[in-house]
Amino acid sequence: MKNIRRIAAGVLAAVAVLTPVAAYADTPYAQASAEVDVDGSLVQGSHITDVWHPYRGVYCVTVDESVDLTGPVAIHATPIGEYSAPRALSVELNPQACGEQRLDTIAVYSQVSFRVRADAAFYLTVS
């Protein structure tokens, strides 16, 4: 039983060490990827043409013409950093929150409990 606990502890430690490295890894099979700062600035990205932050907890990301958002697509947003309350992120294609509805725009919504919007930095991938 002690060996199983030691192995489990070792696996958890390895995951904890490798998780930050995986977050910075290139995404070779993604159509687009971005690292967006809390203020809405693009830290780094691939196939991203514009990022802006119109409201608290709302971020708009525009992808270039090589990204196909019309077919089956997986969009994933992961929060970055430590905050006083956990952040929940959700995404929306062709959002009205970003102004006119555009087929090349993704909205990322960040909120804390009870649907209160709060800013957060995040990674975004489109596969």
PDB file of N, CA, C and O in Angstrom, residues 3 9 23 53 63 84 94 96 102 105 122:
ATOM      1  N   ASN A   3       3.785   1.543  -1.336  1.00  0.00           N
ATOM      2  CA  ASN A   3       4.357   1.713  -2.674  1.00  0.00           C
ATOM      3  C   ASN A   3       3.368   2.387  -3.615  1.00  0.00           C
ATOM      4  O   ASN A   3       3.753   3.228  -4.430  1.00  0.00           O
ATOM      5  N   ALA A   9       2.050   9.655  -5.522  1.00  0.00           N
ATOM      6  CA  ALA A   9       2.647  10.954  -5.184  1.00  0.00           C
ATOM      7  C   ALA A   9       3.664  11.368  -6.236  1.00  0.00           C
ATOM      8  O   ALA A   9       3.740  12.537  -6.617  1.00  0.00           O
ATOM      9  N   ALA A  23       1.920  24.216 -20.989  1.00  0.00           N
ATOM     10  CA  ALA A  23       1.178  25.429 -21.316  1.00  0.00           C
ATOM     11  C   ALA A  23       1.958  26.319 -22.273  1.00  0.00           C
ATOM     12  O   ALA A  23       1.379  27.027 -23.077  1.00  0.00           O
ATOM     13  N   HIS A  53     -10.252  44.284 -25.777  1.00  0.00           N
ATOM     14  CA  HIS A  53     -10.888  44.055 -24.476  1.00  0.00           C
ATOM     15  C   HIS A  53     -11.966  45.129 -24.283  1.00  0.00           C
ATOM     16  O   HIS A  53     -11.732  46.148 -23.648  1.00  0.00           O
ATOM     17  N   VAL A  63      -9.253  35.903 -35.844  1.00  0.00           N
ATOM     18  CA  VAL A  63      -8.297  34.994 -36.478  1.00  0.00           C
ATOM     19  C   VAL A  63      -8.144  35.362 -37.946  1.00  0.00           C
ATOM     20  O   VAL A  63      -9.017  36.018 -38.524  1.00  0.00           O
ATOM     21  N   SER A  84      -7.622  36.092  -6.687  1.00  0.00           N
ATOM     22  CA  SER A  84      -8.236  35.911  -5.370  1.00  0.00           C
ATOM     23  C   SER A  84      -9.455  34.999  -5.431  1.00  0.00           C
ATOM     24  O   SER A  84      -9.823  34.395  -4.439  1.00  0.00           O
ATOM     25  N   ASN A  94     -18.729  34.237 -33.365  1.00  0.00           N
ATOM     26  CA  ASN A  94     -19.536  35.292 -33.973  1.00  0.00           C
ATOM     27  C   ASN A  94     -20.318  36.088 -32.930  1.00  0.00           C
ATOM     28  O   ASN A  94     -21.528  36.229 -33.008  1.00  0.00           O
ATOM     29  N   GLN A  96     -21.939  38.996 -30.490  1.00  0.00           N
ATOM     30  CA  GLN A  96     -22.432  40.372 -30.572  1.00  0.00           C
ATOM     31  C   GLN A  96     -21.678  41.263 -29.592  1.00  0.00           C
ATOM     32  O   GLN A  96     -21.626  42.470 -29.777  1.00  0.00           O
ATOM     33  N   ARG A 102     -19.074  39.062 -36.650  1.00  0.00           N
ATOM     34  CA  ARG A 102     -18.099  38.733 -37.676  1.00  0.00           C
ATOM     35  C   ARG A 102     -17.812  37.244 -37.596  1.00  0.00           C
ATOM     36  O   ARG A 102     -17.710  36.680 -36.511  1.00  0.00           O
ATOM     37  N   THR A 105     -14.390  36.062 -35.591  1.00  0.00           N
ATOM     38  CA  THR A 105     -14.143  36.558 -34.238  1.00  0.00           C
ATOM     39  C   THR A 105     -14.638  35.569 -33.186  1.00  0.00           C
ATOM     40  O   THR A 105     -15.696  34.967 -33.334  1.00  0.00           O
ATOM     41  N   PHE A 122      -5.237  34.597 -20.379  1.00  0.00           N
ATOM     42  CA  PHE A 122      -5.604  33.241 -20.794  1.00  0.00           C
ATOM     43  C   PHE A 122      -4.830  32.807 -22.044  1.00  0.00           C
ATOM     44  O   PHE A 122      -4.272  33.623 -22.762  1.00  0.00           O
TER      45      PHE A 122
END
